[in-house]
Amino acid sequence: MAAIIAIQITERAKQNQSFVLGLATGSTPILLYKELIRLHREDGLSFANVISFNLDEYYGLPADDPQSYHEFMRANLFSQIDLPPHQAHIPGGVIPRDQVPAHCSGYEKAIKEAGGIDLQILGIGGSGHIGFNEPPSDERSTTRLVSLDPITRRDAADSFSGIGNVPTEAITMGVKTILRSRQVFMMAWGENKASIVARSLQESPSPALPATQLQRHPDVHYLLDESAASKISQ
Ligand code: GLP
């Protein structure tokens, strides 16, 4: 995965063009980010021509909160590569409520102005979410404020030291925003992802299981380990 990204970034750089990368958080992409950092340090991979857009951010968490996705990205990637800070975009966590719609349409506009997302990295949540597109999220949805599903809040409880501390809302790119990306790479590791991965591939596309809507994308790739793939029927 890191090699695929590195080749595309380098090809664009040779043509003096930017590469627009959609980034995800959670435990799943950490190994990928480690490998991108290694390629930067050891092989000279530069991110100077990369423009990034993160999928989502918890609503209510300031950028310097240790649990925020701003902080996650700083710690796990941005602080260790040469991506110019003004080229990295993450939805705001503390936008006043009355300014959220303008912030969300501004995020969509920024993606369009960058030329659209070339490659979007995704994980999958226990609720079947992609980004924070919780059920029901349909294929017309764009960047917006959403309520988090109880499954999502329960899954995050440990890292927040209790479910009561998990934010109840988030700002996320929509299903439509994700489906507009030219290429999508969904990654999942481990047995606890096996059921939701199988359902996302085998159930008909429906807002009730947002990840099923990736079936409508013409260039989507699933990267799974054996455990995460174990419940897909042959
Ligand atoms: C969060 C993120 C998702 C991510 C999911 C899975 O809810 N908003 O983008 O895919 O977690 O997390 P993990 O990779 O830790 O299993």
Coordinates of N, CA and C and ligand atoms in Angstrom, one line a residue:
M1 N 0.8 -1.2 0.0 CA 0.0 0.0 0.0 C 0.9 1.3 0.0
A2 N 1.9 1.2 0.9 CA 2.8 2.4 0.9 C 3.5 2.6 -0.4
A3 N 3.9 1.4 -1.0 CA 4.6 1.5 -2.2 C 3.7 2.0 -3.4
I4 N 2.5 1.6 -3.4 CA 1.5 2.1 -4.4 C 1.4 3.7 -4.2
I5 N 1.3 4.1 -3.0 CA 1.1 5.6 -2.7 C 2.4 6.3 -3.2
A6 N 3.6 5.7 -2.8 CA 4.9 6.3 -3.1 C 5.1 6.5 -4.6
I7 N 4.7 5.5 -5.3 CA 4.9 5.5 -6.8 C 4.0 6.6 -7.4
Q8 N 2.8 6.7 -6.9 CA 1.9 7.7 -7.5 C 2.3 9.2 -7.1
I9 N 2.8 9.3 -5.9 CA 3.3 10.7 -5.4 C 4.5 11.1 -6.3
T10 N 5.4 10.1 -6.5 CA 6.6 10.4 -7.3 C 6.3 10.7 -8.7
E11 N 5.4 9.9 -9.3 CA 5.1 10.1 -10.7 C 4.5 11.5 -10.9
R12 N 3.6 11.9 -10.0 CA 3.1 13.3 -10.1 C 4.1 14.4 -9.9
A13 N 5.0 14.1 -9.0 CA 6.1 15.1 -8.7 C 6.9 15.3 -10.0
K14 N 7.2 14.2 -10.7 CA 8.0 14.3 -11.9 C 7.3 15.2 -12.9
Q15 N 6.0 15.2 -12.9 CA 5.2 16.1 -13.8 C 4.8 17.4 -13.2
N16 N 5.5 17.7 -12.1 CA 5.2 19.0 -11.3 C 3.7 19.1 -11.0
Q17 N 3.1 18.0 -10.6 CA 1.7 18.0 -10.2 C 1.5 17.6 -8.8
S18 N 0.4 18.0 -8.2 CA 0.2 17.6 -6.8 C -0.6 16.2 -6.9
F19 N -0.5 15.5 -5.7 CA -1.2 14.3 -5.5 C -2.1 14.5 -4.3
V20 N -3.4 14.2 -4.5 CA -4.4 14.5 -3.4 C -4.7 13.1 -2.7
L21 N -4.3 13.1 -1.5 CA -4.4 11.9 -0.7 C -5.5 12.0 0.4
G22 N -6.4 11.1 0.5 CA -7.4 11.1 1.5 C -6.9 10.2 2.7
L23 N -6.9 10.7 3.9 CA -6.3 10.0 5.0 C -7.3 9.6 6.0
A24 N -7.0 8.5 6.7 CA -7.9 7.9 7.7 C -7.1 7.9 9.1
T25 N -7.9 7.7 10.1 CA -7.3 7.5 11.4 C -7.7 6.1 12.0
G26 N -7.5 5.9 13.3 CA -7.8 4.6 13.9 C -6.5 3.8 13.9
S27 N -6.6 2.6 14.4 CA -5.4 1.8 14.5 C -5.0 1.2 13.2
T28 N -5.9 1.0 12.3 CA -5.7 0.3 11.0 C -4.6 0.9 10.2
P29 N -4.6 2.2 9.9 CA -3.5 2.8 9.0 C -2.2 3.0 9.7
I30 N -2.0 2.7 11.0 CA -0.8 3.1 11.6 C 0.5 2.5 11.0
L31 N 0.3 1.2 10.6 CA 1.5 0.5 10.0 C 1.8 1.1 8.6
L32 N 0.8 1.5 7.9 CA 1.0 2.2 6.6 C 1.7 3.5 6.8
Y33 N 1.3 4.3 7.8 CA 2.0 5.5 8.1 C 3.4 5.3 8.5
K34 N 3.7 4.3 9.3 CA 5.1 4.0 9.7 C 5.9 3.7 8.4
E35 N 5.4 3.0 7.5 CA 6.1 2.6 6.3 C 6.3 3.9 5.4
L36 N 5.3 4.7 5.3 CA 5.5 6.0 4.6 C 6.6 6.8 5.2
I37 N 6.6 6.8 6.5 CA 7.7 7.6 7.2 C 9.1 7.0 6.9
R38 N 9.1 5.7 6.9 CA 10.4 5.0 6.6 C 10.8 5.3 5.1
L39 N 9.9 5.3 4.2 CA 10.2 5.6 2.8 C 10.7 7.1 2.7
H40 N 10.1 8.0 3.5 CA 10.6 9.4 3.5 C 12.0 9.4 4.1
R41 N 12.3 8.8 5.2 CA 13.6 8.9 5.8 C 14.7 8.1 5.0
E42 N 14.4 6.9 4.6 CA 15.4 6.1 4.0 C 15.5 6.2 2.5
D43 N 14.4 6.4 1.9 CA 14.4 6.4 0.4 C 14.1 7.8 -0.2
G44 N 14.0 8.8 0.6 CA 13.9 10.2 0.2 C 12.5 10.5 -0.4
L45 N 11.5 9.7 -0.1 CA 10.1 10.0 -0.6 C 9.7 11.4 0.0
S46 N 9.4 12.3 -0.9 CA 9.0 13.6 -0.5 C 7.5 13.8 -0.6
F47 N 6.9 14.5 0.4 CA 5.4 14.7 0.4 C 5.2 16.2 0.0
A48 N 6.2 16.9 -0.5 CA 6.1 18.3 -0.8 C 4.9 18.6 -1.8
N49 N 4.6 17.6 -2.7 CA 3.6 17.8 -3.7 C 2.3 17.2 -3.3
V50 N 2.2 16.7 -2.0 CA 0.9 16.1 -1.6 C 0.0 17.1 -0.9
I51 N -1.3 17.0 -1.3 CA -2.3 17.7 -0.6 C -3.2 16.6 0.1
S52 N -3.4 16.8 1.4 CA -4.1 15.7 2.1 C -5.5 16.2 2.7
F53 N -6.4 15.3 2.7 CA -7.7 15.6 3.4 C -8.1 14.4 4.3
N54 N -8.2 14.7 5.5 CA -8.6 13.6 6.5 C -10.1 13.4 6.4
L55 N -10.5 12.2 6.7 CA -12.0 11.9 6.6 C -12.8 12.6 7.6
D56 N -12.3 12.8 8.9 CA -13.2 13.1 9.9 C -12.5 13.7 11.2
E57 N -13.2 14.2 12.1 CA -12.7 14.7 13.4 C -13.9 14.7 14.4
Y58 N -13.6 14.3 15.6 CA -14.6 14.4 16.7 C -15.0 15.8 16.9
Y59 N -16.3 16.0 17.0 CA -16.8 17.4 17.3 C -16.8 17.6 18.8
G60 N -16.1 18.7 19.1 CA -16.0 19.1 20.5 C -14.5 19.0 21.0
L61 N -13.6 18.4 20.2 CA -12.3 18.2 20.6 C -11.4 19.2 19.9
P62 N -10.6 20.1 20.7 CA -9.7 21.0 20.1 C -8.5 20.2 19.5
A63 N -7.8 20.9 18.5 CA -6.8 20.2 17.8 C -5.7 19.6 18.7
D64 N -5.4 20.3 19.9 CA -4.4 19.8 20.7 C -4.8 18.8 21.8
D65 N -6.1 18.4 21.7 CA -6.6 17.3 22.6 C -5.9 16.0 22.2
P66 N -5.3 15.3 23.2 CA -4.6 14.0 22.8 C -5.5 13.0 22.1
Q67 N -6.8 13.1 22.2 CA -7.7 12.1 21.5 C -8.2 12.7 20.2
S68 N -7.8 13.9 19.8 CA -8.3 14.4 18.5 C -7.6 13.8 17.4
Y69 N -8.3 13.8 16.2 CA -7.6 13.2 15.0 C -6.5 14.2 14.5
H70 N -6.6 15.5 14.8 CA -5.5 16.4 14.5 C -4.2 15.9 15.2
E71 N -4.4 15.6 16.5 CA -3.2 15.1 17.3 C -2.8 13.7 16.8
F72 N -3.7 12.9 16.5 CA -3.3 11.5 15.9 C -2.5 11.7 14.7
M73 N -2.9 12.6 13.8 CA -2.2 12.7 12.5 C -0.8 13.4 12.7
R74 N -0.8 14.3 13.7 CA 0.5 15.0 14.0 C 1.5 13.9 14.5
A75 N 1.0 13.1 15.5 CA 1.9 12.2 16.1 C 2.3 11.0 15.2
N76 N 1.3 10.5 14.4 CA 1.6 9.3 13.6 C 2.1 9.5 12.2
L77 N 2.0 10.8 11.7 CA 2.5 11.0 10.4 C 3.1 12.4 10.1
F78 N 2.3 13.4 10.4 CA 2.7 14.8 9.9 C 4.0 15.3 10.5
S79 N 4.2 14.9 11.8 CA 5.4 15.5 12.4 C 6.7 14.8 11.9
Q80 N 6.5 13.7 11.1 CA 7.7 12.9 10.7 C 7.9 12.9 9.2
I81 N 7.1 13.7 8.5 CA 7.4 13.8 7.0 C 7.4 15.3 6.6
D82 N 7.6 15.5 5.3 CA 7.8 16.9 4.9 C 6.6 17.5 4.2
L83 N 5.4 17.0 4.6 CA 4.1 17.5 4.0 C 4.0 19.0 4.6
P84 N 3.9 20.0 3.7 CA 3.7 21.3 4.2 C 2.4 21.5 4.9
P85 N 2.5 22.0 6.2 CA 1.3 22.0 7.0 C 0.1 22.7 6.4
H86 N 0.3 23.7 5.5 CA -0.9 24.3 4.9 C -1.6 23.4 3.8
Q87 N -0.9 22.3 3.5 CA -1.5 21.4 2.5 C -2.2 20.2 3.1
A88 N -2.2 20.2 4.5 CA -2.9 19.1 5.2 C -4.2 19.6 5.8
H89 N -5.3 19.0 5.4 CA -6.7 19.4 5.8 C -7.3 18.4 6.7
I90 N -7.9 18.8 7.8 CA -8.7 18.0 8.7 C -9.9 18.8 9.1
P91 N -11.1 18.2 9.1 CA -12.3 19.0 9.6 C -12.0 19.5 11.0
G92 N -12.6 20.7 11.3 CA -12.3 21.4 12.6 C -13.2 20.7 13.6
G93 N -12.6 20.6 14.9 CA -13.3 20.0 16.0 C -14.1 20.9 16.8
V94 N -13.8 22.2 16.7 CA -14.4 23.2 17.6 C -15.0 24.4 16.8
I95 N -15.6 24.1 15.7 CA -16.3 25.1 14.9 C -17.6 25.4 15.6
P96 N -17.9 26.7 15.9 CA -19.2 27.0 16.5 C -20.3 26.4 15.7
R97 N -21.3 25.9 16.4 CA -22.4 25.2 15.7 C -23.0 25.9 14.5
D98 N -23.2 27.2 14.7 CA -23.9 27.9 13.6 C -22.9 28.1 12.4
Q99 N -21.6 27.8 12.6 CA -20.7 27.9 11.4 C -20.4 26.6 10.8
V100 N -20.9 25.5 11.4 CA -20.6 24.1 10.9 C -21.0 23.9 9.4
P101 N -22.2 24.3 9.0 CA -22.6 24.1 7.6 C -21.6 24.8 6.6
A102 N -21.2 26.0 6.9 CA -20.3 26.7 6.1 C -18.9 26.0 6.1
H103 N -18.5 25.6 7.3 CA -17.2 24.9 7.4 C -17.2 23.6 6.5
C104 N -18.4 22.9 6.5 CA -18.5 21.6 5.8 C -18.5 21.9 4.3
S105 N -19.2 22.9 3.9 CA -19.2 23.2 2.4 C -17.9 23.7 2.0
G106 N -17.2 24.4 2.9 CA -15.8 24.9 2.6 C -14.8 23.7 2.4
Y107 N -15.1 22.6 3.2 CA -14.2 21.4 3.1 C -14.4 20.8 1.7
E108 N -15.7 20.6 1.3 CA -16.0 20.1 0.0 C -15.4 20.9 -1.1
K109 N -15.5 22.2 -1.0 CA -14.9 23.1 -2.0 C -13.4 23.0 -2.1
A110 N -12.8 22.9 -0.9 CA -11.3 22.7 -0.9 C -10.9 21.4 -1.6
I111 N -11.6 20.4 -1.4 CA -11.3 19.1 -2.1 C -11.4 19.3 -3.6
K112 N -12.5 20.0 -4.0 CA -12.7 20.2 -5.5 C -11.6 21.0 -6.1
E113 N -11.3 22.1 -5.3 CA -10.2 23.0 -5.8 C -8.9 22.4 -5.9
A114 N -8.6 21.4 -5.1 CA -7.4 20.6 -5.1 C -7.4 19.7 -6.3
G115 N -8.5 19.5 -7.0 CA -8.6 18.6 -8.1 C -9.3 17.3 -7.8
G116 N -9.8 17.2 -6.6 CA -10.5 15.9 -6.2 C -9.5 14.9 -5.6
I117 N -10.0 14.0 -4.8 CA -9.1 13.1 -4.1 C -8.6 12.0 -5.1
D118 N -7.3 11.8 -5.2 CA -6.8 10.8 -6.1 C -6.9 9.4 -5.5
L119 N -6.5 9.3 -4.2 CA -6.5 8.0 -3.5 C -7.0 8.2 -2.1
Q120 N -8.1 7.5 -1.8 CA -8.6 7.6 -0.4 C -8.3 6.3 0.4
I121 N -7.7 6.5 1.5 CA -7.5 5.3 2.4 C -8.7 5.3 3.4
L122 N -9.2 4.0 3.6 CA -10.3 3.8 4.5 C -10.1 2.7 5.5
G123 N -10.7 2.8 6.7 CA -10.8 1.7 7.6 C -12.3 1.4 7.7
I124 N -12.7 0.4 8.4 CA -14.2 0.2 8.6 C -14.4 0.1 10.1
G125 N -15.5 0.7 10.5 CA -15.9 0.7 12.0 C -16.9 -0.5 12.2
G126 N -17.1 -0.9 13.5 CA -17.9 -2.0 13.8 C -19.4 -1.7 13.4
S127 N -19.8 -0.5 13.3 CA -21.2 -0.2 12.8 C -21.3 -0.3 11.3
G128 N -20.2 -0.5 10.6 CA -20.2 -0.5 9.2 C -19.9 0.9 8.6
H129 N -19.4 1.8 9.5 CA -19.2 3.1 9.0 C -17.9 3.2 8.2
I130 N -17.8 4.2 7.3 CA -16.6 4.6 6.6 C -16.5 6.1 7.0
G131 N -15.2 6.5 7.3 CA -15.2 7.8 8.0 C -16.0 7.7 9.2
F132 N -16.9 8.7 9.4 CA -17.9 8.6 10.5 C -19.3 8.6 9.9
N133 N -19.4 8.0 8.7 CA -20.7 7.9 8.1 C -21.4 6.7 8.7
E134 N -22.2 7.0 9.8 CA -22.9 6.0 10.5 C -24.2 5.6 9.8
P135 N -24.7 4.4 10.1 CA -26.0 4.0 9.5 C -27.1 5.0 10.1
P136 N -28.0 5.5 9.3 CA -28.1 5.4 7.9 C -27.3 6.6 7.2
S137 N -26.5 6.3 6.3 CA -25.8 7.4 5.5 C -25.9 7.0 4.1
D138 N -26.5 7.9 3.2 CA -26.7 7.4 1.9 C -25.7 8.1 0.9
E139 N -25.8 7.6 -0.3 CA -24.7 8.0 -1.3 C -24.8 9.5 -1.8
R140 N -25.8 10.2 -1.2 CA -25.8 11.6 -1.6 C -25.2 12.5 -0.5
S141 N -24.7 11.8 0.6 CA -24.2 12.6 1.8 C -22.9 13.2 1.5
T142 N -22.7 14.4 1.9 CA -21.4 15.1 1.8 C -20.9 15.5 3.2
T143 N -19.9 16.3 3.3 CA -19.3 16.6 4.6 C -20.3 17.2 5.5
R144 N -20.4 16.7 6.7 CA -21.5 17.2 7.6 C -21.2 16.8 9.1
L145 N -22.0 17.4 10.0 CA -22.0 17.0 11.4 C -22.9 15.8 11.6
V146 N -22.4 14.7 12.3 CA -23.2 13.5 12.5 C -23.2 13.1 14.0
S147 N -24.2 12.4 14.4 CA -24.2 11.7 15.7 C -23.5 10.4 15.6
L148 N -22.7 10.1 16.6 CA -21.9 8.8 16.5 C -22.8 7.7 17.0
D149 N -22.7 6.5 16.3 CA -23.5 5.3 16.6 C -23.0 4.8 18.0
P150 N -23.9 4.2 18.8 CA -23.5 3.6 20.0 C -22.4 2.6 19.9
I151 N -22.4 1.8 18.8 CA -21.3 0.8 18.6 C -20.0 1.5 18.5
T152 N -20.0 2.6 17.7 CA -18.7 3.4 17.5 C -18.2 3.9 18.9
R153 N -19.2 4.5 19.7 CA -18.8 5.1 21.0 C -18.3 4.0 21.9
R154 N -18.9 2.8 21.9 CA -18.5 1.7 22.7 C -17.1 1.2 22.3
D155 N -16.8 1.1 21.0 CA -15.5 0.7 20.5 C -14.4 1.7 20.9
A156 N -14.8 3.0 21.0 CA -13.8 4.0 21.4 C -13.6 4.2 22.9
A157 N -14.5 3.5 23.7 CA -14.5 3.7 25.1 C -13.2 3.6 25.8
D158 N -12.5 2.5 25.5 CA -11.2 2.2 26.1 C -10.2 3.4 26.0
S159 N -10.1 3.9 24.7 CA -9.1 4.9 24.5 C -9.5 6.2 25.1
F160 N -10.8 6.4 25.4 CA -11.2 7.6 26.1 C -11.4 7.4 27.6
S161 N -11.0 6.3 28.1 CA -11.1 5.9 29.6 C -12.6 6.0 30.0
G162 N -13.5 5.3 29.2 CA -14.9 5.3 29.6 C -15.8 5.9 28.5
I163 N -16.9 5.2 28.3 CA -17.8 5.6 27.2 C -18.3 7.0 27.4
G164 N -18.5 7.4 28.7 CA -19.0 8.8 29.0 C -18.1 9.9 28.4
N165 N -16.8 9.6 28.2 CA -15.9 10.6 27.7 C -15.8 10.6 26.2
V166 N -16.5 9.7 25.5 CA -16.4 9.6 24.0 C -17.3 10.7 23.5
P167 N -16.8 11.5 22.6 CA -17.7 12.5 22.0 C -18.9 11.9 21.4
T168 N -20.0 12.6 21.3 CA -21.3 12.1 20.7 C -21.4 12.5 19.3
E169 N -20.6 13.4 18.8 CA -20.8 13.9 17.4 C -19.4 14.0 16.7
A170 N -19.5 14.1 15.4 CA -18.2 14.2 14.6 C -18.6 15.0 13.3
I171 N -17.5 15.5 12.7 CA -17.7 16.1 11.4 C -17.0 15.1 10.4
T172 N -17.7 14.6 9.4 CA -17.1 13.6 8.5 C -17.4 13.9 7.1
M173 N -16.4 13.6 6.2 CA -16.7 13.6 4.8 C -18.0 12.7 4.6
G174 N -18.7 12.9 3.5 CA -19.9 12.0 3.3 C -19.6 10.8 2.4
V175 N -20.6 10.0 2.3 CA -20.4 8.8 1.4 C -20.1 9.3 0.0
K176 N -20.8 10.3 -0.4 CA -20.6 10.9 -1.8 C -19.2 11.4 -2.0
T177 N -18.7 12.1 -0.9 CA -17.4 12.6 -1.0 C -16.4 11.5 -1.2
I178 N -16.6 10.4 -0.5 CA -15.7 9.2 -0.6 C -15.8 8.6 -1.9
L179 N -17.0 8.4 -2.4 CA -17.2 7.7 -3.7 C -16.7 8.5 -4.9
R180 N -16.5 9.9 -4.7 CA -16.0 10.7 -5.8 C -14.4 10.5 -5.9
S181 N -13.8 9.9 -4.9 CA -12.3 9.7 -5.0 C -12.0 8.8 -6.2
R182 N -10.9 9.0 -6.8 CA -10.6 8.2 -8.0 C -10.3 6.8 -7.7
Q183 N -9.6 6.6 -6.6 CA -9.3 5.2 -6.1 C -9.6 5.1 -4.6
V184 N -10.1 4.0 -4.2 CA -10.4 3.8 -2.8 C -9.7 2.5 -2.3
F185 N -8.9 2.6 -1.2 CA -8.3 1.4 -0.6 C -8.9 1.2 0.8
M186 N -9.6 0.2 1.0 CA -10.2 -0.2 2.3 C -9.3 -1.2 3.0
M187 N -8.8 -0.9 4.2 CA -7.9 -1.8 4.9 C -8.6 -2.3 6.1
A188 N -8.4 -3.6 6.4 CA -8.9 -4.2 7.7 C -8.1 -5.3 8.2
W189 N -7.8 -5.3 9.4 CA -6.9 -6.4 10.0 C -7.7 -7.0 11.2
G190 N -7.5 -8.3 11.4 CA -7.9 -8.9 12.6 C -9.3 -9.5 12.6
E191 N -9.5 -10.5 13.5 CA -10.8 -11.3 13.5 C -12.0 -10.4 13.8
N192 N -11.8 -9.4 14.7 CA -13.0 -8.6 15.1 C -13.6 -7.8 13.9
K193 N -12.8 -7.7 12.8 CA -13.4 -7.0 11.6 C -14.0 -8.0 10.6
A194 N -13.9 -9.3 10.9 CA -14.3 -10.3 9.9 C -15.8 -10.2 9.5
S195 N -16.7 -10.1 10.5 CA -18.1 -10.1 10.1 C -18.5 -8.8 9.4
I196 N -18.0 -7.7 9.8 CA -18.4 -6.4 9.1 C -17.8 -6.4 7.7
V197 N -16.6 -6.9 7.6 CA -16.0 -6.9 6.2 C -16.8 -7.8 5.3
A198 N -17.2 -9.0 5.8 CA -18.0 -9.9 4.9 C -19.3 -9.3 4.6
R199 N -20.0 -8.7 5.6 CA -21.3 -8.0 5.3 C -21.1 -6.9 4.3
S200 N -20.1 -6.1 4.4 CA -19.9 -5.0 3.5 C -19.7 -5.4 2.1
L201 N -19.2 -6.6 1.9 CA -19.0 -7.1 0.5 C -20.1 -7.9 0.0
Q202 N -20.9 -8.5 0.9 CA -21.9 -9.5 0.4 C -23.3 -9.0 0.5
E203 N -23.6 -8.0 1.3 CA -25.0 -7.4 1.4 C -25.1 -6.4 0.3
S204 N -26.4 -6.2 -0.2 CA -26.6 -5.2 -1.2 C -26.3 -3.8 -0.7
P205 N -25.9 -2.9 -1.6 CA -25.5 -1.6 -1.2 C -26.8 -0.9 -0.5
S206 N -26.6 -0.4 0.7 CA -27.7 0.2 1.4 C -27.1 1.2 2.4
P207 N -27.9 2.3 2.6 CA -27.5 3.3 3.7 C -27.4 2.7 5.1
A208 N -28.1 1.5 5.3 CA -28.1 0.9 6.6 C -26.8 0.3 6.9
L209 N -25.9 0.0 5.9 CA -24.6 -0.5 6.2 C -23.7 0.4 5.2
P210 N -23.3 1.5 5.7 CA -22.7 2.5 4.8 C -21.5 1.9 3.9
A211 N -20.7 1.0 4.5 CA -19.6 0.5 3.7 C -20.0 -0.3 2.5
T212 N -21.2 -0.8 2.5 CA -21.7 -1.6 1.3 C -21.7 -0.7 0.0
Q213 N -21.8 0.6 0.2 CA -21.9 1.5 -0.9 C -20.6 1.7 -1.7
L214 N -19.5 1.2 -1.1 CA -18.3 1.1 -1.8 C -18.4 0.2 -3.0
Q215 N -19.3 -0.7 -3.0 CA -19.5 -1.7 -4.1 C -19.8 -0.9 -5.4
R216 N -20.3 0.3 -5.3 CA -20.7 1.2 -6.4 C -19.4 1.9 -7.0
H217 N -18.3 1.8 -6.3 CA -17.1 2.5 -6.8 C -16.4 1.7 -7.9
P218 N -16.0 2.3 -9.0 CA -15.4 1.6 -10.1 C -13.9 1.1 -9.8
D219 N -13.3 1.7 -8.8 CA -11.9 1.3 -8.5 C -11.6 1.2 -7.0
V220 N -12.3 0.3 -6.4 CA -12.1 0.1 -4.9 C -11.3 -1.2 -4.7
H221 N -10.4 -1.2 -3.7 CA -9.6 -2.3 -3.4 C -9.7 -2.6 -1.9
Y222 N -9.9 -3.9 -1.6 CA -9.9 -4.3 -0.2 C -8.5 -4.9 0.1
L223 N -7.9 -4.4 1.2 CA -6.6 -5.0 1.7 C -6.9 -5.6 3.0
L224 N -6.9 -6.9 3.1 CA -7.3 -7.6 4.3 C -6.3 -8.6 4.7
D225 N -6.1 -8.9 6.0 CA -5.3 -10.0 6.4 C -6.3 -11.2 6.5
E226 N -5.7 -12.4 6.7 CA -6.5 -13.6 6.6 C -7.6 -13.6 7.6
S227 N -7.4 -13.1 8.8 CA -8.4 -13.1 9.8 C -9.6 -12.2 9.4
A228 N -9.3 -11.0 8.9 CA -10.3 -10.1 8.5 C -11.1 -10.6 7.3
A229 N -10.5 -11.5 6.5 CA -11.1 -12.0 5.3 C -11.8 -13.3 5.6
S230 N -11.7 -13.8 6.9 CA -12.1 -15.2 7.1 C -13.6 -15.5 7.0
K231 N -14.5 -14.5 7.0 CA -15.9 -14.8 7.0 C -16.5 -14.5 5.6
I232 N -15.7 -14.1 4.6 CA -16.2 -13.9 3.3 C -16.5 -15.3 2.7
S233 N -17.7 -15.5 2.2 CA -18.0 -16.8 1.6 C -17.5 -16.9 0.2
Q234 N -17.0 -18.1 -0.2 CA -16.3 -18.3 -1.5 C -17.3 -18.3 -2.6
Ligands
GLP1 C1 -12.9 5.5 13.6 C2 -12.6 6.3 12.3 C3 -12.8 5.5 11.1 C4 -12.0 4.2 11.3 C5 -12.6 3.4 12.4 C6 -11.9 2.0 12.7 O1 -14.2 5.4 13.9 N1 -13.5 7.4 12.2 O2 -12.3 6.2 10.0 O3 -12.0 3.4 10.1 O4 -12.4 4.2 13.6 O5 -10.9 2.1 13.6 P1 -9.8 1.1 13.8 O6 -8.9 1.3 12.6 O7 -9.1 1.5 15.1 O8 -10.4 -0.2 13.9

